[in-house]
Coordinates of N, CA and C in Angstrom, one line a residue:
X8 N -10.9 -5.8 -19.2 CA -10.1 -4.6 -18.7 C -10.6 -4.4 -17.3
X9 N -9.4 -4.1 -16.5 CA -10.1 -4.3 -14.4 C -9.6 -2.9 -14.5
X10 N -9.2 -1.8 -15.2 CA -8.5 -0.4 -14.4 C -9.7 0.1 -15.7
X11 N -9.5 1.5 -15.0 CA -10.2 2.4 -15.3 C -9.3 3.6 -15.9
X12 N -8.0 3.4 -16.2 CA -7.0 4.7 -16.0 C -6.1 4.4 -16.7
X13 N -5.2 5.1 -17.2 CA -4.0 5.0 -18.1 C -2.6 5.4 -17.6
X14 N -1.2 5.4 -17.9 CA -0.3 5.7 -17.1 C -0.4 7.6 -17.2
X15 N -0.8 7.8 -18.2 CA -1.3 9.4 -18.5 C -2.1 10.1 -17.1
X16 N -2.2 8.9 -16.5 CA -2.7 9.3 -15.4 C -2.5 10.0 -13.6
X17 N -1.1 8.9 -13.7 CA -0.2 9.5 -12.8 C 0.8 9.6 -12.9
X18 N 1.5 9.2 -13.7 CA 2.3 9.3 -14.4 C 3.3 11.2 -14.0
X19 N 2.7 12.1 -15.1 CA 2.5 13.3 -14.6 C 2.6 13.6 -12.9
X20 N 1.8 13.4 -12.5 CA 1.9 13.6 -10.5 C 3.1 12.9 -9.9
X21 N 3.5 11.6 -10.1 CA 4.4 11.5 -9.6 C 5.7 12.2 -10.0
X22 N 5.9 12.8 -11.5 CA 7.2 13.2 -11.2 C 7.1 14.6 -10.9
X23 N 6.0 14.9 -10.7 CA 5.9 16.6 -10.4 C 5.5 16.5 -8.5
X24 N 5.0 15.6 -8.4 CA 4.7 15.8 -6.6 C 5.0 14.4 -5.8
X25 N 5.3 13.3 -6.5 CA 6.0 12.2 -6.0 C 4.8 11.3 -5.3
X26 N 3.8 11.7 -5.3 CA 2.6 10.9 -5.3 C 1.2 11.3 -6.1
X27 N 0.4 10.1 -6.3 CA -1.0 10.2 -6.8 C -2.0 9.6 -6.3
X28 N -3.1 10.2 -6.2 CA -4.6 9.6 -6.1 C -5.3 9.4 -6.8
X29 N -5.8 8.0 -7.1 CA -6.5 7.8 -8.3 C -7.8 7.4 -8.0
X30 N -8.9 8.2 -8.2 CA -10.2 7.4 -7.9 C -11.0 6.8 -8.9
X31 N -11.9 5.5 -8.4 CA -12.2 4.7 -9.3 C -11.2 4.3 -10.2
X32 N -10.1 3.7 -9.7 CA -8.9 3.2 -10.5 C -9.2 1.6 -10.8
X33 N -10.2 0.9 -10.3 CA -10.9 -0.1 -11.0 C -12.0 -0.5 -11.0
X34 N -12.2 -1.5 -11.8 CA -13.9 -1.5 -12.0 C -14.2 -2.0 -10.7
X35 N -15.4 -2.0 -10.2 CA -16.7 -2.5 -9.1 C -16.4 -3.7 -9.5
X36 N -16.6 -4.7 -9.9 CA -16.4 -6.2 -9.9 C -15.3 -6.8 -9.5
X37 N -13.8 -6.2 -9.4 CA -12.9 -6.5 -9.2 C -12.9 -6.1 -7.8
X38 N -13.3 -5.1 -7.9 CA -13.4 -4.4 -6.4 C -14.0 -5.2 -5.0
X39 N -15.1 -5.9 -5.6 CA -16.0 -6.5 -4.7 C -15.2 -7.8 -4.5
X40 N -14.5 -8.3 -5.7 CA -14.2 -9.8 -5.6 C -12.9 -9.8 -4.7
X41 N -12.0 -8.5 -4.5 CA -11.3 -8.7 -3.4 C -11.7 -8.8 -1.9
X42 N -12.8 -7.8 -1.9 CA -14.2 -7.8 -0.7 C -14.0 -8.7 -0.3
X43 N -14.5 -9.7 -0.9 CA -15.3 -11.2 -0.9 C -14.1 -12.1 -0.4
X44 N -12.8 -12.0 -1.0 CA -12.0 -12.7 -0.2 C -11.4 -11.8 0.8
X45 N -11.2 -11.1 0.5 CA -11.4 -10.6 2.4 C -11.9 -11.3 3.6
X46 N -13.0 -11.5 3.3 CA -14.3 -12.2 3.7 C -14.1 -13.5 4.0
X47 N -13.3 -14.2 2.7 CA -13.0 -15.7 2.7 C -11.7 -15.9 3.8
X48 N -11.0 -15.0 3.6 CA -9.6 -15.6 4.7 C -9.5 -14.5 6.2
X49 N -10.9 -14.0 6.2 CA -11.3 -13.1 7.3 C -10.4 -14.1 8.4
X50 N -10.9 -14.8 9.2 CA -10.4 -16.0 10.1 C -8.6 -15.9 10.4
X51 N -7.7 -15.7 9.2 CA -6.6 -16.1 9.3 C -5.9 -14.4 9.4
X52 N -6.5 -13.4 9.4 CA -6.0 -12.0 9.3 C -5.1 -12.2 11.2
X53 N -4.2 -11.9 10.8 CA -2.8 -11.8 12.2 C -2.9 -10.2 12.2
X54 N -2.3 -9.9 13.6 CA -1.9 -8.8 14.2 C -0.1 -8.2 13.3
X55 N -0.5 -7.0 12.8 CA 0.6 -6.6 11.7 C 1.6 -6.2 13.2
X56 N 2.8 -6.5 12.5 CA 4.2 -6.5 13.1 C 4.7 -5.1 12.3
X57 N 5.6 -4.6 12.6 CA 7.2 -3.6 12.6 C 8.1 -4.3 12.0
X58 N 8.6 -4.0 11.0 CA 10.3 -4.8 10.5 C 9.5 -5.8 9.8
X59 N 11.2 -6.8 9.5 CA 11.2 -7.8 8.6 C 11.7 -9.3 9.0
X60 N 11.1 -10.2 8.6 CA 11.7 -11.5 8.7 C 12.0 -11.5 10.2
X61 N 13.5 -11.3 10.6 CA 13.6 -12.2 11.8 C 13.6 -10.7 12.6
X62 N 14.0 -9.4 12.2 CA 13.4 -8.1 13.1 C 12.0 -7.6 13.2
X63 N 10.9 -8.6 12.9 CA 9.6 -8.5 13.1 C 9.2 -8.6 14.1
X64 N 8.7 -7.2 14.5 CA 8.2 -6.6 16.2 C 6.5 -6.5 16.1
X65 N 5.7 -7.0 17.2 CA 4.7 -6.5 17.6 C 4.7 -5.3 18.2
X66 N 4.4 -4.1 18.3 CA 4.2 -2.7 18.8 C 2.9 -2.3 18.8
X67 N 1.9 -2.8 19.5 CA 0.8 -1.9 19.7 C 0.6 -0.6 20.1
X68 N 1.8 -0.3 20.3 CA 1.9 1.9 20.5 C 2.0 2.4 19.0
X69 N 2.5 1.4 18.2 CA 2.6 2.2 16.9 C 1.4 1.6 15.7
X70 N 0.8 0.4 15.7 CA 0.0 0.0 14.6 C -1.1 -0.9 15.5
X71 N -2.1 -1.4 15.2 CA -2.8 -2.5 15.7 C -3.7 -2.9 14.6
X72 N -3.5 -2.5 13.3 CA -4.2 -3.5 12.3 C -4.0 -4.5 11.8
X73 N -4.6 -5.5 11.6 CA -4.3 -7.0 11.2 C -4.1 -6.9 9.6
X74 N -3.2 -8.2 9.4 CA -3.5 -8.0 8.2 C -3.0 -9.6 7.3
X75 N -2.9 -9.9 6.0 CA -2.7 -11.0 5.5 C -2.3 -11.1 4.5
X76 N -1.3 -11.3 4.3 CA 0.0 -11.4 3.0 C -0.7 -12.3 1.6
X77 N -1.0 -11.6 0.3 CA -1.2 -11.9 -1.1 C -0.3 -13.4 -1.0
X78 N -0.7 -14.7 -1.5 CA -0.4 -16.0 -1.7 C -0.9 -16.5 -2.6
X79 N -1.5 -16.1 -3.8 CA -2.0 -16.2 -4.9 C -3.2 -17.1 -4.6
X80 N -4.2 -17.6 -3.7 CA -5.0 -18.1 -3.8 C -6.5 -18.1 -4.0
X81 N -6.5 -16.9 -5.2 CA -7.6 -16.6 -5.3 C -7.5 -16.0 -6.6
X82 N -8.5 -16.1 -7.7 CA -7.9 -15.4 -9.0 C -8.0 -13.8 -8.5
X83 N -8.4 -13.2 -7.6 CA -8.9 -11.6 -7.5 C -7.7 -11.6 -7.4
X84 N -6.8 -12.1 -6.0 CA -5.9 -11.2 -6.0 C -4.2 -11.4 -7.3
X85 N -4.9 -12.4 -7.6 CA -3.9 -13.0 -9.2 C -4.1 -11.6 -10.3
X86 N -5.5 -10.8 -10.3 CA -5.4 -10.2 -11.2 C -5.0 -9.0 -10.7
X87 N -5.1 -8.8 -9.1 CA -4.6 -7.4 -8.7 C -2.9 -7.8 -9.3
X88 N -2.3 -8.3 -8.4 CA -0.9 -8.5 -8.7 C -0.6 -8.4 -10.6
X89 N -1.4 -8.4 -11.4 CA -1.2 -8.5 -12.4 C -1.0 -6.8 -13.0
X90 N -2.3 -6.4 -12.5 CA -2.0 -5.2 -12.5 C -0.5 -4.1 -12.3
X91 N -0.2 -4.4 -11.1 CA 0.5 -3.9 -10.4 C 1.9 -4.1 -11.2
X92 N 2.3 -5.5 -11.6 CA 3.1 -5.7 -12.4 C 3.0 -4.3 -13.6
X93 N 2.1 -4.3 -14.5 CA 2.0 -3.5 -15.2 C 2.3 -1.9 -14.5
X94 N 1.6 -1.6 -13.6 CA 2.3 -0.2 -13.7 C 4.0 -0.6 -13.3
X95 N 4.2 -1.5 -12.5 CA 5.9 -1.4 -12.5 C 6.4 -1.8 -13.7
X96 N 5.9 -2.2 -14.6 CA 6.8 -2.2 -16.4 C 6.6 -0.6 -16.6
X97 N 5.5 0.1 -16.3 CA 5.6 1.8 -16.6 C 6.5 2.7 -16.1
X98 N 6.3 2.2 -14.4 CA 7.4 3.2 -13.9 C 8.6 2.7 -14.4
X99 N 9.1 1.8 -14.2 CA 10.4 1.5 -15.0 C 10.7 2.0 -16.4
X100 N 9.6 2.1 -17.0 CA 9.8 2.3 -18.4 C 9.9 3.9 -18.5
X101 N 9.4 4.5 -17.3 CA 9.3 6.1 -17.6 C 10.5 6.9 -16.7
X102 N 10.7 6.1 -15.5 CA 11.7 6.8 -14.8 C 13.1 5.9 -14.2
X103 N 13.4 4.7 -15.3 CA 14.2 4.0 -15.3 C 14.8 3.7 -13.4
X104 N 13.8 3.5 -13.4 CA 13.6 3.0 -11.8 C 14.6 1.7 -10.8
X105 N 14.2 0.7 -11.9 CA 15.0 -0.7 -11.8 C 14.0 -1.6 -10.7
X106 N 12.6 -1.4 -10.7 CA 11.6 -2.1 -9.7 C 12.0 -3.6 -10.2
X107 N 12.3 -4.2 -9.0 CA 12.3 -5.9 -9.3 C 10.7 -6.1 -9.4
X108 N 10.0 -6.0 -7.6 CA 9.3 -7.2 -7.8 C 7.9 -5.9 -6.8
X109 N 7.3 -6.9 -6.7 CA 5.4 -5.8 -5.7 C 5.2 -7.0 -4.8
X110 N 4.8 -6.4 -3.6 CA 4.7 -7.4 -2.7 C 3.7 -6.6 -1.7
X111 N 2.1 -7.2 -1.4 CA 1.2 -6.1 -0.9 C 0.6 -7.6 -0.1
X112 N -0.4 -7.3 1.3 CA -1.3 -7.6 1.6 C -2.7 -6.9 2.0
X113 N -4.1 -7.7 2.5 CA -5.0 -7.1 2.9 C -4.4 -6.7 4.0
X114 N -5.2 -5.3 4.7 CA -5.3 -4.5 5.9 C -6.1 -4.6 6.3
X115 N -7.3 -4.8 7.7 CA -7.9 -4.6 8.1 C -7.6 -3.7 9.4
X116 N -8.6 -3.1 9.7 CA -9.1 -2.0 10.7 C -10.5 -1.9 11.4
X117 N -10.6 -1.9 12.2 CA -11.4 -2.6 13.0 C -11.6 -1.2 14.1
X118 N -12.8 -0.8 14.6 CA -12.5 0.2 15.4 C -12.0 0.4 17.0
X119 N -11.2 1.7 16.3 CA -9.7 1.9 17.2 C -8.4 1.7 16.4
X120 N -8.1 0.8 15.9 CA -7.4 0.6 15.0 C -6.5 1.8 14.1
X121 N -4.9 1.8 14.3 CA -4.5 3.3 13.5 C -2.8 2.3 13.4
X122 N -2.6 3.4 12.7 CA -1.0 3.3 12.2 C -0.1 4.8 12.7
X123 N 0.4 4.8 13.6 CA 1.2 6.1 13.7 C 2.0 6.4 12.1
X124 N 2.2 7.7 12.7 CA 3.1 8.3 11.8 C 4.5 7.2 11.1
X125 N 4.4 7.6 9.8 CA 5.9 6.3 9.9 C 6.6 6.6 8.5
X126 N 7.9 6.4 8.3 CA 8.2 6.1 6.9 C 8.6 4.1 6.3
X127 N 7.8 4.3 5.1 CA 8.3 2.9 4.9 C 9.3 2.2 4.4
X128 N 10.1 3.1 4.4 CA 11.5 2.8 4.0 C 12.3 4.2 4.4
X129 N 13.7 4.0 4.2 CA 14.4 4.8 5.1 C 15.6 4.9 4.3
X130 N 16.3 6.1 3.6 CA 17.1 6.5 2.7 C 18.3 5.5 2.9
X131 N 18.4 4.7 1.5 CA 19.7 3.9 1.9 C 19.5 2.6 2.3
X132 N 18.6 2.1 3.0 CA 18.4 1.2 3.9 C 17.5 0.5 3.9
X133 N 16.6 0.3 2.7 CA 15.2 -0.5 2.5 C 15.4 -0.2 0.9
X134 N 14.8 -1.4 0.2 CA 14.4 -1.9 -1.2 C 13.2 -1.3 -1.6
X135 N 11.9 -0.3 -0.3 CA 11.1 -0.3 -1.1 C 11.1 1.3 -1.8
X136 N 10.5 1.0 -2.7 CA 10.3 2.3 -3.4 C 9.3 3.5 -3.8
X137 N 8.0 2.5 -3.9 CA 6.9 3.5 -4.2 C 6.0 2.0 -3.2
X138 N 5.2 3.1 -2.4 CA 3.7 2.5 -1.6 C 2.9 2.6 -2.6
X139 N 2.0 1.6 -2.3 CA 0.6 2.0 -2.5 C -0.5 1.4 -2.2
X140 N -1.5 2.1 -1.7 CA -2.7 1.7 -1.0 C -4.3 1.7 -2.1
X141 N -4.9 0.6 -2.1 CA -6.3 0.4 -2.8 C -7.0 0.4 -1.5
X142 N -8.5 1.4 -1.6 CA -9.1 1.1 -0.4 C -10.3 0.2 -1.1
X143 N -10.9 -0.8 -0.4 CA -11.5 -1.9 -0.9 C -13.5 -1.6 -0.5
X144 N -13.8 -0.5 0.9 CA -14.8 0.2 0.8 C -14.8 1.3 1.7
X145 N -15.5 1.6 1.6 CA -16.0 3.2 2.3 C -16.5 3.2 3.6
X146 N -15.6 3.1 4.7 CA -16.1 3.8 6.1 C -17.0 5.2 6.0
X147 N -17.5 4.8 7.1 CA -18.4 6.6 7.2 C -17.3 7.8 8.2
X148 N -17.0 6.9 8.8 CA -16.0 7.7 9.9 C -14.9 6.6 9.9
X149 N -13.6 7.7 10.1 CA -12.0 7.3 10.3 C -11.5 6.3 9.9
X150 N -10.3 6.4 9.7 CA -9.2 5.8 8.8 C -9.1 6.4 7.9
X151 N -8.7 7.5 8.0 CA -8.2 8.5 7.0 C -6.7 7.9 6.7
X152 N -6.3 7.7 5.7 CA -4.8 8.3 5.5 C -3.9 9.9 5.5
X153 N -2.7 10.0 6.3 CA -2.5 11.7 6.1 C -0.9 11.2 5.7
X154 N -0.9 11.8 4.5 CA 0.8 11.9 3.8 C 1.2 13.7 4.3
X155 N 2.4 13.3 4.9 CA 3.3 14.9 5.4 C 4.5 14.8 4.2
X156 N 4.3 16.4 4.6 CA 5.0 16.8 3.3 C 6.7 16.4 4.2
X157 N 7.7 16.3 3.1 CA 8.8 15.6 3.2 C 9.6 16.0 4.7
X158 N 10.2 15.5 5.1 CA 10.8 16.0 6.8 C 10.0 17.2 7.1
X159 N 9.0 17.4 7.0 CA 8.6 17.9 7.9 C 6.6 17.4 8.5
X160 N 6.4 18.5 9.6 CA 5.2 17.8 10.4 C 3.9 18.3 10.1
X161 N 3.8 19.2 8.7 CA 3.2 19.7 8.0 C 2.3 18.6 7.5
X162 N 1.0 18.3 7.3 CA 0.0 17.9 6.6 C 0.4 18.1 4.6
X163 N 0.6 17.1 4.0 CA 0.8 17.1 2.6 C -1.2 16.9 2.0
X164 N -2.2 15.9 2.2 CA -2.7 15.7 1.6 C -3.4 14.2 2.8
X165 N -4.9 14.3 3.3 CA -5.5 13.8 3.9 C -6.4 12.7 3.0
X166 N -6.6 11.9 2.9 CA -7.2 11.2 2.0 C -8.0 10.1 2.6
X167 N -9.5 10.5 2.6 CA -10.4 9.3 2.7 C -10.8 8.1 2.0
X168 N -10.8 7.1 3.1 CA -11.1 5.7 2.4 C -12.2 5.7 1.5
X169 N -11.9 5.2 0.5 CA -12.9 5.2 -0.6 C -13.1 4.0 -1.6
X170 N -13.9 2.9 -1.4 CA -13.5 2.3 -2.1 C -13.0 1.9 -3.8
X171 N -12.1 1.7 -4.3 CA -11.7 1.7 -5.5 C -10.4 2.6 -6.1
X172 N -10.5 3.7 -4.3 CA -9.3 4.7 -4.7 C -8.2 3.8 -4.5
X173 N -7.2 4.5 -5.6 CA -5.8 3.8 -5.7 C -4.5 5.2 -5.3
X174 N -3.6 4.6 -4.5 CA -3.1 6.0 -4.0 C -1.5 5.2 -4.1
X175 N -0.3 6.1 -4.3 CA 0.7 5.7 -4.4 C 2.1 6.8 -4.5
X176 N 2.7 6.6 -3.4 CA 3.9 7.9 -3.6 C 5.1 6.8 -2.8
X177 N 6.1 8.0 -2.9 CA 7.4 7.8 -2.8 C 7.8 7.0 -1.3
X178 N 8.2 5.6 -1.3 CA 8.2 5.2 0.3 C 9.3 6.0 1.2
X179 N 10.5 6.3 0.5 CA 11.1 7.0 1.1 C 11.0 8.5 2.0
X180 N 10.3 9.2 0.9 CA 9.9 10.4 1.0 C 9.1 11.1 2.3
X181 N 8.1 10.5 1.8 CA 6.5 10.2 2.4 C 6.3 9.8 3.5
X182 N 6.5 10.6 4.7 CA 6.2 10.1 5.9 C 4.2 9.6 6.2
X183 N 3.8 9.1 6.8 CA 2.1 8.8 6.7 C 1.7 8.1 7.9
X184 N -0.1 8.3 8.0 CA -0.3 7.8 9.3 C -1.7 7.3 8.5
X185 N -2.2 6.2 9.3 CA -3.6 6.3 9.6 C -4.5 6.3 10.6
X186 N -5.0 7.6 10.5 CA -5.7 8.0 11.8 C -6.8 6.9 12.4
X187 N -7.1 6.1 13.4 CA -8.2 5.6 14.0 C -9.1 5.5 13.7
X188 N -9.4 4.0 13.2 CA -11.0 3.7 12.6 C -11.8 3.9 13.4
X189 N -13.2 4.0 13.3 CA -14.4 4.2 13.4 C -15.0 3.1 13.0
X190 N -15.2 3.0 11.4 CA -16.3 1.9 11.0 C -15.2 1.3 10.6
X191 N -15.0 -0.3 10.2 CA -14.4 -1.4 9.4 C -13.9 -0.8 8.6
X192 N -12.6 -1.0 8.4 CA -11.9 -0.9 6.9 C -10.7 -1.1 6.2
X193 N -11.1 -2.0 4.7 CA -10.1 -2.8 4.3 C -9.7 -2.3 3.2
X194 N -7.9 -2.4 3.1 CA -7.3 -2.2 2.2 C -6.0 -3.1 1.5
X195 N -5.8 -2.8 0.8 CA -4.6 -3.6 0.0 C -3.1 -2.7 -0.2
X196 N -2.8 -2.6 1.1 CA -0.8 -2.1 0.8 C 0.2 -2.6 0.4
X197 N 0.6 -2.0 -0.1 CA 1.5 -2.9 -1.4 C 3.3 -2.2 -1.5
X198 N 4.0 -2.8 -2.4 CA 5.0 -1.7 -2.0 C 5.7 -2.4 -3.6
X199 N 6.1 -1.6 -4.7 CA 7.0 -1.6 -5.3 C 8.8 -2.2 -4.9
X200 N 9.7 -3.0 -5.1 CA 10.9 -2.9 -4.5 C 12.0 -3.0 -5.6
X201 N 12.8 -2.7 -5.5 CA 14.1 -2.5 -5.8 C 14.9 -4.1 -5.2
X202 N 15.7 -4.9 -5.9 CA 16.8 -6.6 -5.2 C 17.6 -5.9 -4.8
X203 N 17.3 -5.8 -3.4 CA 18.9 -5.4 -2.5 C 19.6 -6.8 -2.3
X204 N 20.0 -7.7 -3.2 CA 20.3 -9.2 -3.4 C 21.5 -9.0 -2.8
X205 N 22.5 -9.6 -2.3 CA 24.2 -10.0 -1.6 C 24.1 -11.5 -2.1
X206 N 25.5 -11.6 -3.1 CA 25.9 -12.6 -3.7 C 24.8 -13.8 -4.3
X207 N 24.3 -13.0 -5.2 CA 23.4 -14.0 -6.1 C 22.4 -14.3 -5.5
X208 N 22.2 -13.9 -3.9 CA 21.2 -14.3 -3.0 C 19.7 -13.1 -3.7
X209 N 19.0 -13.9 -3.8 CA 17.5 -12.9 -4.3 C 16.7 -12.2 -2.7
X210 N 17.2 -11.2 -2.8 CA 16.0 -10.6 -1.7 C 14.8 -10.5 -1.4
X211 N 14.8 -11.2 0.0 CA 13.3 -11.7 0.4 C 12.0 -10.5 0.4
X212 N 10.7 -10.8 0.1 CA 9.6 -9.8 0.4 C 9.7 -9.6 1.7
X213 N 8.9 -8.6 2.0 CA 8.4 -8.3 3.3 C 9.3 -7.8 4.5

């Protein structure tokens, strides 16, 4: 067993506040072994882009953390993705959602390092459905994540990197930033999606 938690667990929050925080949402051994490959494909971590496929923009005014797209080469991240699968058989099962598929990589942050304000999908016009972020360890200072409450510029809920915490709300909804590292710090963002497919064609991740 790699979770620590049951769908009884956010289940509840998301349909009453459209996101949750889940701490210690898996064991320390799983936790470490994504560390570790962190560690192993450290070297190959790229500078994260804006957009998709062929509207993929570098913007250093808006993000400057690296990061490295899930390729199954490793059992850790074989058993996160497994996971993940499972809560999307839940949400589907609970809020007849229609999640195809989960598609997440590592983040790194490095100090200076931030993500402006952003939404990750955009009503109408993106597949993804629900974010969610695993932080993998504990900075002492910055990289906070801050979720605002819906169109507006109001603070919803500030949330420190922690490793093992599991956090996950509405991509549409949920506008979010991450404020500027201080100390190193890595996470695993992920995104639930919906097949925006055109003629049998299966729609691409990312």
């Amino acid at each position: 067993m790699n979770t620590l938690f049951g769908p009884d667990v956010y289940l509840d929050d998301i349909e009453r506040q459209g996101y949750t925080v889940i701490h210690n949402a898996l064991i320390a051994d799983l936790v470490n072994d994504l560390v570790a490959d962190c560690h192993r494909i450290n070297p190959h971590f790229s500078l994260a882009g804006i957009g998709r496929l062929n509207n993929l923009q570098i913007d250093k005014t808006i993000r400057t953390d690296k990061t490295y797209w899930f390729d199954g080469s490793s059992q850790a991240q074989l058993t996160y993705q497994a996971i993940m699968q499972s809560i999307k058989t839940t949400l589907n099962r609970s809020f007849f959602m229609g999640l195809f598929d989960y598609e997440c990589h590592y983040a790194k942050y490095t100090q200076g390092d931030f993500y402006k304000k952003h939404l990750d999908a955009f009503k109408g016009r993106s597949n993804r459905v629900f974010t969610t972020v695993l932080y993998l360890n504990t900075p002492e200072q910055g990289g906070e994540l801050v979720i605002y409450k819906p169109k507006s510029k109001e603070v919803e809920i500030t949330i420190k990197p922690t490793a093992g915490t599991l956090v996950m709300f509405e991509s549409e909804r949920f506008a979010h930033e991450v404020l500027p590292a201080v100390d190193e710090r890595y996470s695993i963002a992920g995104w639930f999606r919906k097949n925006a497919s055109i003629s049998g064609i299966i729609d691409p991740p990312r």
